[in-house]
Amino acid sequence: MAVEIHYVVVREGKEKMSFANKKEADAYDKMLDLAQTLESWLQTAPVTLEETQLEPLSLWLAEHKDTLAQVLRTGQMPQEGAKPQPEANVEPLASGRKSKAA
């Protein structure tokens, strides 16, 4: 019998994602924290966003935080092929590497 260790990210009592290593789980949890902060901040914007738009936009901005930071810092889009290095090796939500929680 094999023993497998899985690191599970749980939010509001719901299992979000499962990872094979702690570093990826921590990075995903940190990205969710940032998305939650961005969502709260976007609610104060002078533009009204539907709830169905707000959450996906917040997650997308959090997933692309390095690019967003570069745009805010330099006022320019990053050059193609010169992608900023992410903090951790976390792939976008649609990745097949992670197992989605039921």
Short mmCIF file of C-alpha atoms in Angstrom, two decimals:
data_model
loop_
_atom_site.label_atom_id
_atom_site.label_comp_id
_atom_site.label_asym_id
_atom_site.label_seq_id
_atom_site.Cartn_x
_atom_site.Cartn_y
_atom_site.Cartn_z
CA MET A 1 0.00 0.00 0.00
CA ALA A 2 1.35 3.44 -0.97
CA VAL A 3 1.08 6.49 1.21
CA GLU A 4 0.39 9.78 -0.51
CA ILE A 5 0.51 13.21 1.07
CA HIS A 6 -1.78 15.91 -0.29
CA TYR A 7 -1.91 19.53 0.77
CA VAL A 8 -5.45 20.86 0.56
CA VAL A 9 -6.43 24.52 0.37
CA VAL A 10 -9.71 25.07 2.22
CA ARG A 11 -11.68 28.32 2.08
CA GLU A 12 -14.88 28.98 4.02
CA GLY A 13 -15.16 25.29 4.83
CA LYS A 14 -14.89 24.24 1.17
CA GLU A 15 -11.99 22.36 -0.36
CA LYS A 16 -10.64 24.50 -3.21
CA MET A 17 -7.61 22.63 -4.55
CA SER A 18 -5.31 19.79 -3.67
CA PHE A 19 -1.54 19.87 -4.25
CA ALA A 20 1.29 17.39 -4.09
CA ASN A 21 3.63 19.80 -2.31
CA LYS A 22 3.33 22.41 0.40
CA LYS A 23 5.05 25.21 -1.55
CA GLU A 24 2.42 25.12 -4.31
CA ALA A 25 -0.43 24.92 -1.79
CA ASP A 26 0.94 27.93 0.11
CA ALA A 27 1.37 29.92 -3.12
CA TYR A 28 -2.21 29.13 -4.18
CA ASP A 29 -3.52 30.11 -0.74
CA LYS A 30 -1.59 33.39 -0.94
CA MET A 31 -3.04 34.02 -4.43
CA LEU A 32 -6.56 33.47 -3.04
CA ASP A 33 -5.82 35.96 -0.23
CA LEU A 34 -4.75 38.53 -2.82
CA ALA A 35 -7.85 37.83 -4.93
CA GLN A 36 -10.06 38.39 -1.89
CA THR A 37 -8.33 41.71 -1.17
CA LEU A 38 -8.64 42.77 -4.81
CA GLU A 39 -12.34 41.85 -4.81
CA SER A 40 -12.96 44.05 -1.76
CA TRP A 41 -11.02 46.88 -3.37
CA LEU A 42 -12.84 46.55 -6.72
CA GLN A 43 -16.18 46.88 -4.90
CA THR A 44 -15.18 50.46 -4.06
CA ALA A 45 -14.62 51.34 -7.74
CA PRO A 46 -16.88 53.94 -9.38
CA VAL A 47 -17.93 51.24 -11.86
CA THR A 48 -20.55 48.73 -10.77
CA LEU A 49 -19.49 45.15 -11.45
CA GLU A 50 -21.83 42.19 -11.20
CA GLU A 51 -20.85 39.52 -8.67
CA THR A 52 -20.40 37.11 -11.60
CA GLN A 53 -17.75 39.50 -12.99
CA LEU A 54 -16.12 40.60 -9.75
CA GLU A 55 -14.84 37.26 -8.50
CA PRO A 56 -13.37 36.03 -11.83
CA LEU A 57 -11.74 39.44 -12.43
CA SER A 58 -10.21 39.42 -8.94
CA LEU A 59 -8.85 35.90 -9.44
CA TRP A 60 -7.46 36.81 -12.86
CA LEU A 61 -5.71 39.91 -11.51
CA ALA A 62 -4.24 37.88 -8.63
CA GLU A 63 -3.03 35.17 -11.02
CA HIS A 64 -1.34 37.83 -13.17
CA LYS A 65 -0.02 39.96 -10.31
CA ASP A 66 3.54 40.06 -11.66
CA THR A 67 2.39 41.44 -15.02
CA LEU A 68 0.01 43.87 -13.28
CA ALA A 69 2.83 45.08 -11.02
CA GLN A 70 5.08 45.67 -14.01
CA VAL A 71 2.35 47.60 -15.85
CA LEU A 72 1.71 49.75 -12.78
CA ARG A 73 5.42 50.27 -12.15
CA THR A 74 6.49 51.10 -15.72
CA GLY A 75 3.27 52.15 -17.43
CA GLN A 76 3.99 49.67 -20.21
CA MET A 77 3.04 46.14 -21.11
CA PRO A 78 5.82 43.58 -20.64
CA GLN A 79 7.60 42.59 -23.82
CA GLU A 80 6.48 39.30 -25.32
CA GLY A 81 8.68 36.44 -24.26
CA ALA A 82 9.97 38.40 -21.25
CA LYS A 83 7.49 37.18 -18.67
CA PRO A 84 8.14 38.09 -15.03
CA GLN A 85 9.05 35.08 -12.92
CA PRO A 86 6.25 34.08 -10.52
CA GLU A 87 6.95 33.71 -6.80
CA ALA A 88 6.09 30.04 -6.84
CA ASN A 89 5.49 27.45 -9.50
CA VAL A 90 1.70 27.86 -9.58
CA GLU A 91 -0.10 27.36 -12.85
CA PRO A 92 -3.38 29.03 -13.86
CA LEU A 93 -6.59 27.63 -12.37
CA ALA A 94 -7.46 25.64 -15.50
CA SER A 95 -4.25 23.59 -15.23
CA GLY A 96 -4.47 19.82 -15.25
CA ARG A 97 -1.62 19.49 -12.71
CA LYS A 98 -3.82 20.21 -9.75
CA SER A 99 -6.80 18.16 -8.78
CA LYS A 100 -9.96 20.17 -8.38
CA ALA A 101 -11.97 19.66 -5.23
CA ALA A 102 -15.38 18.15 -5.55
#
